[in-house]
Coordinates of C-alpha atoms in Angstrom, one line a residue:
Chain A
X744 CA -9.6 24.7 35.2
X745 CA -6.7 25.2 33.6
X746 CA -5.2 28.5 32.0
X747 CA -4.7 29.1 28.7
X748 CA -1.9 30.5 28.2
X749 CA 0.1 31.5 25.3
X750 CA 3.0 29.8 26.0
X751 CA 3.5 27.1 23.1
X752 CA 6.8 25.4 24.8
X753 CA 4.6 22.1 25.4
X754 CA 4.2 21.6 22.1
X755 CA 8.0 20.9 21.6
X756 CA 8.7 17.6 24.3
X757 CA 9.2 14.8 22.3
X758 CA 5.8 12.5 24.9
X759 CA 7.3 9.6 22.9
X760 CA 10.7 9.7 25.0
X761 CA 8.8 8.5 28.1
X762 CA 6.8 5.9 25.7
X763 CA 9.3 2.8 27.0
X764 CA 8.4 0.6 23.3
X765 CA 8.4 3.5 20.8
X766 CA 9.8 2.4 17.5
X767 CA 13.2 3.0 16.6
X768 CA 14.6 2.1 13.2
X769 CA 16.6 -0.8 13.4
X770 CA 20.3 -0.6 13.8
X771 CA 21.4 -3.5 12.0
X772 CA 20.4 -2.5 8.8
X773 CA 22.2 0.7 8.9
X774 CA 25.5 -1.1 9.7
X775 CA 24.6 -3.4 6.6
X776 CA 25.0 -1.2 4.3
X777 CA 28.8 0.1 3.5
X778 CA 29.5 3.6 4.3
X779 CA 30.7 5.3 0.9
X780 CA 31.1 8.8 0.2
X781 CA 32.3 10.2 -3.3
X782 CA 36.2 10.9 -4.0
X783 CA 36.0 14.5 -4.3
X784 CA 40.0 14.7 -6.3
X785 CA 38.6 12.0 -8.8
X786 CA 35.2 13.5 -9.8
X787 CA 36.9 17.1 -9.5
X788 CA 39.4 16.0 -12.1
X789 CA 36.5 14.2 -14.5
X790 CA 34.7 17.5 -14.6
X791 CA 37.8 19.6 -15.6
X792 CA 37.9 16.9 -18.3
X793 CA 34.9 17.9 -19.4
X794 CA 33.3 14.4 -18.7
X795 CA 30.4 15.9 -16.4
X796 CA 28.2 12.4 -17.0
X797 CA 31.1 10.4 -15.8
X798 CA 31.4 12.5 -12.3
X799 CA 27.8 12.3 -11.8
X800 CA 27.3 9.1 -11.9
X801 CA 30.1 8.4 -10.1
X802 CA 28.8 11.1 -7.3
X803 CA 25.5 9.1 -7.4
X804 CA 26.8 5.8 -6.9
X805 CA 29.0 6.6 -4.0
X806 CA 26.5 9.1 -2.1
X807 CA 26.6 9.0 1.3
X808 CA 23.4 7.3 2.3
X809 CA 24.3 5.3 5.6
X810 CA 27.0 7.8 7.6
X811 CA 25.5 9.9 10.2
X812 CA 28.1 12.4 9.7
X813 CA 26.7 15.9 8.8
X814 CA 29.6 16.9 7.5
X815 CA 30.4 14.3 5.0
X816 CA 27.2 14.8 4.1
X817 CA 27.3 18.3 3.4
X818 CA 30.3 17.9 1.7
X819 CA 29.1 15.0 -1.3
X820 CA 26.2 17.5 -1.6
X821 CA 28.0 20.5 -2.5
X822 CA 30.1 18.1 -5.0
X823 CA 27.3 16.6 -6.8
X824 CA 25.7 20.7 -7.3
X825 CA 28.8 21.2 -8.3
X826 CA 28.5 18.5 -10.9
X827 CA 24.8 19.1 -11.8
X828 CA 25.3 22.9 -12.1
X829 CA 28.4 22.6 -14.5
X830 CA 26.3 20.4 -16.8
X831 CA 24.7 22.4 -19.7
X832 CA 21.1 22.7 -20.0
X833 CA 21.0 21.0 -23.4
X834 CA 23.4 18.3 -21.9
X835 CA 21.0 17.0 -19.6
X836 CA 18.3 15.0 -21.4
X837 CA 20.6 12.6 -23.0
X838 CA 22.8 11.9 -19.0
X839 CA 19.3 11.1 -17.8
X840 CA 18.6 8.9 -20.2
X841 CA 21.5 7.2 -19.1
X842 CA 20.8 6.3 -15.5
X843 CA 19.0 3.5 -14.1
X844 CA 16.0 3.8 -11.5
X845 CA 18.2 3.6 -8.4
X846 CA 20.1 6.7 -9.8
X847 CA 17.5 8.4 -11.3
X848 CA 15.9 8.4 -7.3
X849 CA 18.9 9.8 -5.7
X850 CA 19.8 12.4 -8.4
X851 CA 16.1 13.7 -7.4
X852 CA 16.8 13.5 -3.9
X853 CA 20.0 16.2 -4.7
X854 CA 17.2 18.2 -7.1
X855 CA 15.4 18.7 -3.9
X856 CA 18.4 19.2 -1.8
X857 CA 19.4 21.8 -4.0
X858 CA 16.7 23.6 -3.6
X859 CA 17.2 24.3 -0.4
X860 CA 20.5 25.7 -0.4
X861 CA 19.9 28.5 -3.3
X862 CA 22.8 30.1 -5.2
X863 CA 22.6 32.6 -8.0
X864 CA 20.7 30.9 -10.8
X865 CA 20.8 27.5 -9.4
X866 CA 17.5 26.9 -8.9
X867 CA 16.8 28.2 -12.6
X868 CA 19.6 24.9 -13.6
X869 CA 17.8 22.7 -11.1
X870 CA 14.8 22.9 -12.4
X871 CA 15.6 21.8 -15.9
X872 CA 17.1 18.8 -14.0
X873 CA 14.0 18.2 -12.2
X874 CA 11.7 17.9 -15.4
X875 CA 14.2 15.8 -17.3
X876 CA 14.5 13.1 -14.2
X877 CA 10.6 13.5 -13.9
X878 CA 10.2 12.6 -16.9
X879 CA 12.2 9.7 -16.6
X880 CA 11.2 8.9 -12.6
X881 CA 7.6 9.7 -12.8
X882 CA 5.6 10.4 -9.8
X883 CA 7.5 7.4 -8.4
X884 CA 10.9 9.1 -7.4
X885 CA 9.2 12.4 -6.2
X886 CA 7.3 9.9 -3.8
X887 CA 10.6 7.9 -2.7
X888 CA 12.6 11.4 -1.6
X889 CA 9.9 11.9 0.3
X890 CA 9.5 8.8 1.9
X891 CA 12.9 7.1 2.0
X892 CA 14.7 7.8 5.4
X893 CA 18.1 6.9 3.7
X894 CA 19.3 11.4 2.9
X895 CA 21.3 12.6 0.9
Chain B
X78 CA -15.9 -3.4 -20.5
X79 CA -16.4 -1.8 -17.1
X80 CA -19.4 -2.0 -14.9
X81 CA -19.4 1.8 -12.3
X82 CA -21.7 2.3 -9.6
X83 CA -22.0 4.7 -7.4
X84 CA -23.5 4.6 -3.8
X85 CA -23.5 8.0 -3.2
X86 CA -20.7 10.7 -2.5
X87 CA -19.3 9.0 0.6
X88 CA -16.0 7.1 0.3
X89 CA -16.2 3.5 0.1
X90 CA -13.0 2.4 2.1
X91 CA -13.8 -1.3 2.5
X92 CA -15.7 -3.4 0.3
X93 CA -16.5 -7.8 0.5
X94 CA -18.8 -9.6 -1.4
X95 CA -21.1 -12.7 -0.8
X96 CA -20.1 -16.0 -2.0
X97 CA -22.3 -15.7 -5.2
X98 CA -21.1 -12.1 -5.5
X99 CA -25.4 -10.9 -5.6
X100 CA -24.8 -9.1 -2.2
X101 CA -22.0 -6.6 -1.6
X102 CA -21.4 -5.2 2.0
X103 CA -19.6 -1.6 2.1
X104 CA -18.8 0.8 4.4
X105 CA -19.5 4.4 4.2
X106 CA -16.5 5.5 6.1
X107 CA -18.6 5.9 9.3
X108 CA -19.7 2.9 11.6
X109 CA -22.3 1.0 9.4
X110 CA -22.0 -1.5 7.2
X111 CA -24.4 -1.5 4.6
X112 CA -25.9 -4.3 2.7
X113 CA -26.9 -3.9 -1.0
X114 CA -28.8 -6.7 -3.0
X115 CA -27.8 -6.0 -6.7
X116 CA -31.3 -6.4 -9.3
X117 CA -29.7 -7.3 -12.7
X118 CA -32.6 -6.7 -14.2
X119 CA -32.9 -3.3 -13.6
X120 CA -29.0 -2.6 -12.9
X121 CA -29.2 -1.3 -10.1
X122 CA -28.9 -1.8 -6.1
X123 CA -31.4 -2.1 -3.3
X124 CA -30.4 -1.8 0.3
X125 CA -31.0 -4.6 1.6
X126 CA -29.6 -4.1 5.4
X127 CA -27.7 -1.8 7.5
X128 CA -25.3 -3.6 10.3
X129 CA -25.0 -1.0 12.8
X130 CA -23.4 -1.6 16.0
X131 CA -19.8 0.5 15.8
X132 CA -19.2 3.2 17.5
X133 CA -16.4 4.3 15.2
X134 CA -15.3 4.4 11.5
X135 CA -15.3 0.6 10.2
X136 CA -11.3 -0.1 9.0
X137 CA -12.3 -3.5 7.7
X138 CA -15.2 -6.2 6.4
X139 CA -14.2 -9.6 5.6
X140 CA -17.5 -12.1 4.3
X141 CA -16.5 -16.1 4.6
X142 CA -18.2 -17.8 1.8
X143 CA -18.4 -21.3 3.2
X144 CA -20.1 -20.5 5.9
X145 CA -21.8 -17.5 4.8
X146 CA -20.6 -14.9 8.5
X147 CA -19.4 -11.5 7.9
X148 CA -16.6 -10.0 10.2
X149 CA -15.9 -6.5 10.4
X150 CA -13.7 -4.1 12.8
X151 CA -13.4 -0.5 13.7
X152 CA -11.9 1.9 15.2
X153 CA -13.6 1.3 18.7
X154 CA -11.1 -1.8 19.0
X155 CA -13.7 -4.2 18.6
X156 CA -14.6 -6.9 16.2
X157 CA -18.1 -8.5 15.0
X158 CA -18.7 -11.3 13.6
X159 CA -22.3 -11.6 12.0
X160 CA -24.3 -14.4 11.4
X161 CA -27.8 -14.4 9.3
X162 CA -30.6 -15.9 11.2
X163 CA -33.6 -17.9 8.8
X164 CA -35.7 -14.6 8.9
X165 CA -32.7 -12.6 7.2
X166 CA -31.6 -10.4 9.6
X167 CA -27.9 -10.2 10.4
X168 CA -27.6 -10.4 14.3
X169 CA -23.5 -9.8 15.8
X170 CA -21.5 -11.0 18.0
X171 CA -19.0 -9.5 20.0
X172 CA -15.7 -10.5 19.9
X173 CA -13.2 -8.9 22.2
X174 CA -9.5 -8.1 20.4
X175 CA -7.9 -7.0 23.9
X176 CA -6.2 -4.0 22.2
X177 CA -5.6 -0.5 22.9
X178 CA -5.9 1.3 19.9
X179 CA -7.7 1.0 16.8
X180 CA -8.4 -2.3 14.6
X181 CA -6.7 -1.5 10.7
X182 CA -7.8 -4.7 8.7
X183 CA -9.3 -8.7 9.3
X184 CA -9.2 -11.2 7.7
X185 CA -11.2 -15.0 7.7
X186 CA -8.9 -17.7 7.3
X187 CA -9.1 -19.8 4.5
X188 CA -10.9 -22.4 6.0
X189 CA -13.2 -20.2 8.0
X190 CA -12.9 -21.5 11.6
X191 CA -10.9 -18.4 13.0
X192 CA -9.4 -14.7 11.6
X193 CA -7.0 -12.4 12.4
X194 CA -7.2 -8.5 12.8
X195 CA -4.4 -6.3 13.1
X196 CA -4.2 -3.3 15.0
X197 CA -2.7 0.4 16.1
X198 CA -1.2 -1.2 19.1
X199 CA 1.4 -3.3 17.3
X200 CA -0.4 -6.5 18.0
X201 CA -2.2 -9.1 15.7
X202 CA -5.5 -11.1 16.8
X203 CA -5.9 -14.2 16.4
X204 CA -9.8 -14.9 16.8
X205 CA -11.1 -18.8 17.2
X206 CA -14.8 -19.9 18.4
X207 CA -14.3 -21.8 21.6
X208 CA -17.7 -23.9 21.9
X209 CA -17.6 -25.3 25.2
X210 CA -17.7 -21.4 26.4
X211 CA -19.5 -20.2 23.0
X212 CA -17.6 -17.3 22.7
X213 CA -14.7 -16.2 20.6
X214 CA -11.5 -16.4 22.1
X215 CA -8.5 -14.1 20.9
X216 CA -4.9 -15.0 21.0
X217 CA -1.8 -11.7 20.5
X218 CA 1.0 -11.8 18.0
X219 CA 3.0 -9.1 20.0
X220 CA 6.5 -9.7 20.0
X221 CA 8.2 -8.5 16.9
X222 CA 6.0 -6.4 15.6
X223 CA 7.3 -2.7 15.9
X224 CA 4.3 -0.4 14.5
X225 CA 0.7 -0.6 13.3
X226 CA -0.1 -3.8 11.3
X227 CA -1.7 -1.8 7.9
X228 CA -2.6 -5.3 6.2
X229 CA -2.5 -9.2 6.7
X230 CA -3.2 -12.1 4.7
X231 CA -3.6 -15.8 5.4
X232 CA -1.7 -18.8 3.5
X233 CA -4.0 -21.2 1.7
X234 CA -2.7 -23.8 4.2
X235 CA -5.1 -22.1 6.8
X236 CA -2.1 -21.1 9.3
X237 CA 0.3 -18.7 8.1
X238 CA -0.4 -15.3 8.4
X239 CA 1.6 -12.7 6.5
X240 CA 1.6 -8.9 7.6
X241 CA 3.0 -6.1 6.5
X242 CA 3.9 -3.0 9.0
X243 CA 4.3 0.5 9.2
X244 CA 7.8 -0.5 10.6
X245 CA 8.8 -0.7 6.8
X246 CA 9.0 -4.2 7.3
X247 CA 6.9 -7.7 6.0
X248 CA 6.8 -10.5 8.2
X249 CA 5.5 -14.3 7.6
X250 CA 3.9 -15.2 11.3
X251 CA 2.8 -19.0 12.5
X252 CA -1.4 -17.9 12.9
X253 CA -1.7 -21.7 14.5
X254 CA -4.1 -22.3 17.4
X255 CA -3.2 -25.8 19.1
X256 CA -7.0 -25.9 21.1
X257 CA -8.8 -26.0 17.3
X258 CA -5.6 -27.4 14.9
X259 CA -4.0 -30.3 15.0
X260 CA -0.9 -30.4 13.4
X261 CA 1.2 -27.9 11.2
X262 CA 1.2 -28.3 7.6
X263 CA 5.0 -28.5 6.2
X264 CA 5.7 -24.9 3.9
X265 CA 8.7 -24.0 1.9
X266 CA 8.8 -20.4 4.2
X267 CA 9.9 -22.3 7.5
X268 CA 8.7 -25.3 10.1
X269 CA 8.9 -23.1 12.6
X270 CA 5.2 -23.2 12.4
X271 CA 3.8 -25.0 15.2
X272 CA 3.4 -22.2 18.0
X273 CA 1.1 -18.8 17.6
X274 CA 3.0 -15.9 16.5
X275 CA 7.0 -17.7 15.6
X276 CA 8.2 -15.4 13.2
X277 CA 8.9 -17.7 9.9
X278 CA 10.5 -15.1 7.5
X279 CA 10.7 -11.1 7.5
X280 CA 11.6 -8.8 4.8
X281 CA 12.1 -5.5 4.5
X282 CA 10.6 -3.0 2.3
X283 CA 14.2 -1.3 1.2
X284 CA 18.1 -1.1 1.9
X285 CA 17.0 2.4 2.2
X286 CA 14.1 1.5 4.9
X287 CA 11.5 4.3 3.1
X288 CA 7.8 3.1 2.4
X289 CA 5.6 1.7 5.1
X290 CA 3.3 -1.3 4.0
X291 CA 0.1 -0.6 2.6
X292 CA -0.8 -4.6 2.0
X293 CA 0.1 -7.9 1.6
X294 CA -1.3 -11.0 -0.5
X295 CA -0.4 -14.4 -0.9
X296 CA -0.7 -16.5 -4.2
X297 CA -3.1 -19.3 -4.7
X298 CA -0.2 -21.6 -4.3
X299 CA 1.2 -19.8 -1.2
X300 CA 4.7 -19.8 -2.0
X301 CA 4.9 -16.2 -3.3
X302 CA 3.7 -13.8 -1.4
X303 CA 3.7 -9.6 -2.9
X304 CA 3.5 -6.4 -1.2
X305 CA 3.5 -3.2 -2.3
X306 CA 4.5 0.2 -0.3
X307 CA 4.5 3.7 0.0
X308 CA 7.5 4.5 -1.9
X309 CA 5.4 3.7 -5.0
X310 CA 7.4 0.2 -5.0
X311 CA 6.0 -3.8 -5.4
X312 CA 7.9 -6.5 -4.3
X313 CA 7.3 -10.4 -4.1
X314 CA 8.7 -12.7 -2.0
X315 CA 9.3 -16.1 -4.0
X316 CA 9.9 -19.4 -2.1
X317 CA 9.1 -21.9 -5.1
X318 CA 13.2 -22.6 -5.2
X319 CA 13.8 -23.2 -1.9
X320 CA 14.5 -20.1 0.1
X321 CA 12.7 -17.1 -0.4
X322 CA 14.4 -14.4 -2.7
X323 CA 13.2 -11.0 -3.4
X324 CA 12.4 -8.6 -6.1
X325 CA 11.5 -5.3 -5.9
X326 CA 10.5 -3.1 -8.8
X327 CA 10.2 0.8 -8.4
X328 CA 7.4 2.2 -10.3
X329 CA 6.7 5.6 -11.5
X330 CA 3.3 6.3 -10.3
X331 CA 2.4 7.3 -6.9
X332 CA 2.1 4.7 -4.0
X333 CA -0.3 1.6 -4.3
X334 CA -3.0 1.0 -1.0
X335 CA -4.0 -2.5 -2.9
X336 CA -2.7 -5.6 -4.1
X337 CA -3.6 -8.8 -5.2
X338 CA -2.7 -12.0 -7.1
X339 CA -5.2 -12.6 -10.3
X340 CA -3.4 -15.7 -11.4
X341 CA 0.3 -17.7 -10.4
X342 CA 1.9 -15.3 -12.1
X343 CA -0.2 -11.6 -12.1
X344 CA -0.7 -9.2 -10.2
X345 CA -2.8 -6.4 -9.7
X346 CA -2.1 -3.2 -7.6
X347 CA -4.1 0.4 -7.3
X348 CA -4.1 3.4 -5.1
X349 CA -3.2 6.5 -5.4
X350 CA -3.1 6.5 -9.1
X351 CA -6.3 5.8 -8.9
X352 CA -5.7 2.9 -11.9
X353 CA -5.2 -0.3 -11.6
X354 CA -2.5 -1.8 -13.0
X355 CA -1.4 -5.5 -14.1
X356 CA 2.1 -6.3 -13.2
X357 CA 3.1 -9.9 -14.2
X358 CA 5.7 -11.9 -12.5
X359 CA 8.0 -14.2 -14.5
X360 CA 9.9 -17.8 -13.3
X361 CA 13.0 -15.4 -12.7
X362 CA 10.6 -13.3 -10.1
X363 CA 11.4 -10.4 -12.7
X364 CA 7.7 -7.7 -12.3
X365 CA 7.0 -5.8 -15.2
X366 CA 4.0 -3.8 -16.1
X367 CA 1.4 -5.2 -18.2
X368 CA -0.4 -2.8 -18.9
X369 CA -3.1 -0.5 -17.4
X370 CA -6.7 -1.9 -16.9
X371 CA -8.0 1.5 -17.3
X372 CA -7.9 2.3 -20.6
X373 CA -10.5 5.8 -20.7
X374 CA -9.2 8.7 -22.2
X375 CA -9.8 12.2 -21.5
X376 CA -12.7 13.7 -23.3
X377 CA -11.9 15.3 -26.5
X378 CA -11.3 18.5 -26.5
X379 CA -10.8 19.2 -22.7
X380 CA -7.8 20.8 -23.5
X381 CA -7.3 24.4 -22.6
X382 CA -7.6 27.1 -25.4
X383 CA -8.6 30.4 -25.4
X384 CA -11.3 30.4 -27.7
X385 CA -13.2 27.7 -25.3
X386 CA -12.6 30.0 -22.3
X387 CA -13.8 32.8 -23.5
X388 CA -17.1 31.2 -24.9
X389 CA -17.8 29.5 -21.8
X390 CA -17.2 32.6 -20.1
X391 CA -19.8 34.4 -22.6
X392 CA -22.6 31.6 -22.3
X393 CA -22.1 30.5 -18.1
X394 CA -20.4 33.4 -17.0
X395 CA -18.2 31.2 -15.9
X396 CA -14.9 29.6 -16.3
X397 CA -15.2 26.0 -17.2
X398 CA -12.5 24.4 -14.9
X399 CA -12.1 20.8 -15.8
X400 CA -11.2 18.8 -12.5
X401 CA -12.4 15.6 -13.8
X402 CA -9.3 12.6 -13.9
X403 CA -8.7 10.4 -16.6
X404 CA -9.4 7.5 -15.2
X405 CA -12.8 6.0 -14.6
X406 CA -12.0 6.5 -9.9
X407 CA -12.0 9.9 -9.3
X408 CA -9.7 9.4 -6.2
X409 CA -7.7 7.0 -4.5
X410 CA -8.8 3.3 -4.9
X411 CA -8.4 1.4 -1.6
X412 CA -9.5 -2.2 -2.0
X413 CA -9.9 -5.2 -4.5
X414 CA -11.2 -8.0 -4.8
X415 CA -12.0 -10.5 -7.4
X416 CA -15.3 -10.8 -8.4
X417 CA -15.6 -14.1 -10.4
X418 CA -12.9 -16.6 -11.7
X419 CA -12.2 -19.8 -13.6
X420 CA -9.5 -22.2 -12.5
X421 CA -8.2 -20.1 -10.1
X422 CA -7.7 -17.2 -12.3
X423 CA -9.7 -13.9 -11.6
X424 CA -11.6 -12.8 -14.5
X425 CA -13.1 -10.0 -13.0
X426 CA -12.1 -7.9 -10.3
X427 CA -14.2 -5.2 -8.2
X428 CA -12.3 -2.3 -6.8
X429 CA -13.7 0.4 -4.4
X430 CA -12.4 4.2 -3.4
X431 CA -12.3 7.2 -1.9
X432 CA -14.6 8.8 -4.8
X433 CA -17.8 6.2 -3.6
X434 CA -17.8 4.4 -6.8
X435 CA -17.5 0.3 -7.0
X436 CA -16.2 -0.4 -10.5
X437 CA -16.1 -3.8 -11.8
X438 CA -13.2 -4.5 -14.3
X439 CA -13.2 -7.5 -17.1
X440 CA -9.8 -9.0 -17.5
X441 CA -8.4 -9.5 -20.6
X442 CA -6.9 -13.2 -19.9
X443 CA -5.3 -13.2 -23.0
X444 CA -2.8 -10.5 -22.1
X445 CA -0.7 -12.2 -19.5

């Protein structure tokens, strides 16, 4: 018989380690894809400009989808809040409007990123974001953060 | 106009008709397969059989219409192929897939002498009747395939076989068995053809990998070929100018289970949504949405207000909590199929889902 114990440990080895064909995603198309990360001095210096549409879009093009580095990771995220959360409520319909569906997915995936990492009345800011870019994405870009293995 | 019926609360996964679409065989989501006889007259449906012979939840029904057999596959790792004696009765046959985990779809080829499951252990079936032994002989696809097989489709040529994978990826496979074919039919996706299971193209879903495969379907002509995923996307796979390119186009609805061509140039896709919708396909491979096939709207005054709470609440003790959808499925739809067409263009298409209702949709051919 065996004992039932309380201990929950087993529950945490990865069995799939010792499967000898388990799937990995493929290499090759990471390296396909051009590491790019956004240049913090440029879209620092288009917010103090006051052109907040121009550094987002520019923070969404160049985030950092294909670099494994935590840190560079962590780094374009906390730009691009910075960028979302110095753009006025009433602002943020008409940059929406301006992005295309590839944008529009990856400003959603930094919505939900956001989220994560609360700051005093960011999440309030964040939400307007989210309803404009759902309004805009649909259910369709909610689906894609949650599927696409590319994060931000 | 919309024909709905309803065979009872149980999902309705999988659904195939007969060749002159009087007989529809469905399964319950358990192991039967059930065989229902529609009477016009008095709109309604009679059982007429019940195939029961899986031990596990039935994951696909295919029903040749030449040659009038039935194939289904479960969960048990088997397949049957069933053949209807002169008194009626639908007796199986065995057919042995030689895989470890669970069947996911089948599939009769086009010219009805062999079909192909896929399956949970990353391997694709390729079924023939070997006469000398009588007995059905299957053949693996292994090598490339990385995860489960979720959906396959032949070529109209009879031996290509496209599948698409929870490995995020669509591959184009050479389904040709040298002991019942002879020789390999020249296609714009590759001569690579002429041995069982040479990769001839693969695609994947997105430069951002997301979205398993939920199907795949060839046109008529064979030289596009669409999937659709479960980051909401579709995407065809054109090879009419030489080598395939591809266009993807990211919807805003949630993820489709089901696709299908309805003409050259029109697809439609449902899942989650639970709508169908018509996506058409220009020369330039450019999909845009058509429009919606389901067109009901919610019942007037569903909305909320306080004055209909409160009289509810007075007349049914009760608070009248709305849960009914818009559209006509009440949950996910997971198959199509077309139901009659005229030159190769469907004019009517049955879907069934996860809310046990069949619904048969009239296409407007005028719109695309």
């Amino acid at each position: 018989m065996a004992k039932n114990t309380s201990s929950t440990a087993f529950r945490k080895i990865d069995v799939d380690q010792y499967n000898e064909d388990n799937f990995k995603v493929d290499e090759t198309m990471e390296s396909l894809t051009p590491s790019s990360f956004p240049d913090e001095a440029e879209i620092i210096s288009l917010i103090s400009l006051g052109k907040s549409d121009e550094a987002l879009i520019n923070a969404l093009k160049n985030a950092p989808f294909s670099t494994k580095n935590p840190q560079i990771k962590e780094k374009a995220l906390r730009l691009t809040l910075k960028v979302l959360l110095s753009i006025k409520p009433s602002q943020i319909e008409e940059i929406v409007s301006r992005l295309d569906v590839e944008q529009i997915d990856t400003l959603m995936k930094y919505i939900y990123k956001g989220f994560e990492i609360p700051s005093d009345g960011s999440s309030a800011h964040l939400l307007v974001w989210h309803e404009k870019a759902f309004a805009v994405g649909g259910l369709g870009c909610i689906i894609r953060v949650l599927t696409d293995n590319k994060r931000v | 106009m919309v024909e709905k019926y309803s065979f009872g609360i149980d999902p309705i996964p999988y659904h195939a008709w007969n060749n002159n679409k009087q007989q529809i065989a469905v399964t319950p989501n358990n192991q039967e397969i059930r065989i229902y006889q529609q009477e016009r007259n008095v709109n309604d449906w009679t059982l007429r059989d019940i195939l029961n012979k899986h031990d596990l939840r039935v994951t696909g029904i295919d029903w040749a219409p030449k040659t009038n057999r039935i194939v289904t596959c479960s969960e048990d790792r088997d397949a049957y192929v069933w053949k209807q004696g002169s008194d009626k009765k639908w007796t199986p046959t065995q057919v042995l897939l030689r895989i470890n985990r669970a069947a996911t779809c089948v599939k009769w080829s086009p010219d009805e002498n062999k079909f192909a499951a896929g399956s949970g252990a990353r391997i694709i079936s390729v079924c023939y009747f070997e006469q000398a032994n009588d007995w059905w002989v299957s053949k693996h696809i292994k090598k490339p395939i990385k995860s489960t097989v979720n959906s396959i489709d032949w070529h109209p040529n009879n031996v290509l076989l496209a599948a698409g994978c929870c490995d995020f990826k669509v591959k184009i496979f050479s389904g040709f068995i040298k002991e019942i074919e002879e020789n390999f039919p020249i296609t714009a996706w590759g001569n690579k053809g002429n041995t069982l299971g040479n990769v001839l193209c693969e695609f994947t879903n997105s430069p951002y990998i997301g979205g398993w495969i939920h199907c795949v379907s060839f046109s008529n002509d064979g030289n596009r070929l669409c999937w659709v995923a479960h980051d909401s996307s579709i995407s065809v796979a054109d090879v009419s100018h030489g080598s395939p390119v591809v266009f993807k186009l990211r919807t805003d609805t949630l993820p489709f289970l089901s696709c299908l061509w309805i003409n050259h140039n029109a697809i439609v896709a449902a899942g989650h949504g639970c709508c169908p919708m018509l996506y058409s396909v220009d020369a330039n491979n450019q999909i845009r949405l058509v429009c919606k096939l389901d067109r009901s709207q919610k019942k007037e005054g569903s909305g909320l207000s306080a004055m209909r709470k409160f009289q509810s609440l007075d007349r049914q003790a009760k608070i009248d909590n709305d849960t009914m959808l818009e559209t006509i499925h009440q949950n996910s739809i997971k198959s199509i199929q077309i139901y009659s067409s005229i030159n190769s263009t469907a004019t009517k298409l049955s879907t069934t889902g996860l809310d046990g209702q069949l619904v048969i949709w009239n296409l407007n051919v005028n719109v695309y």
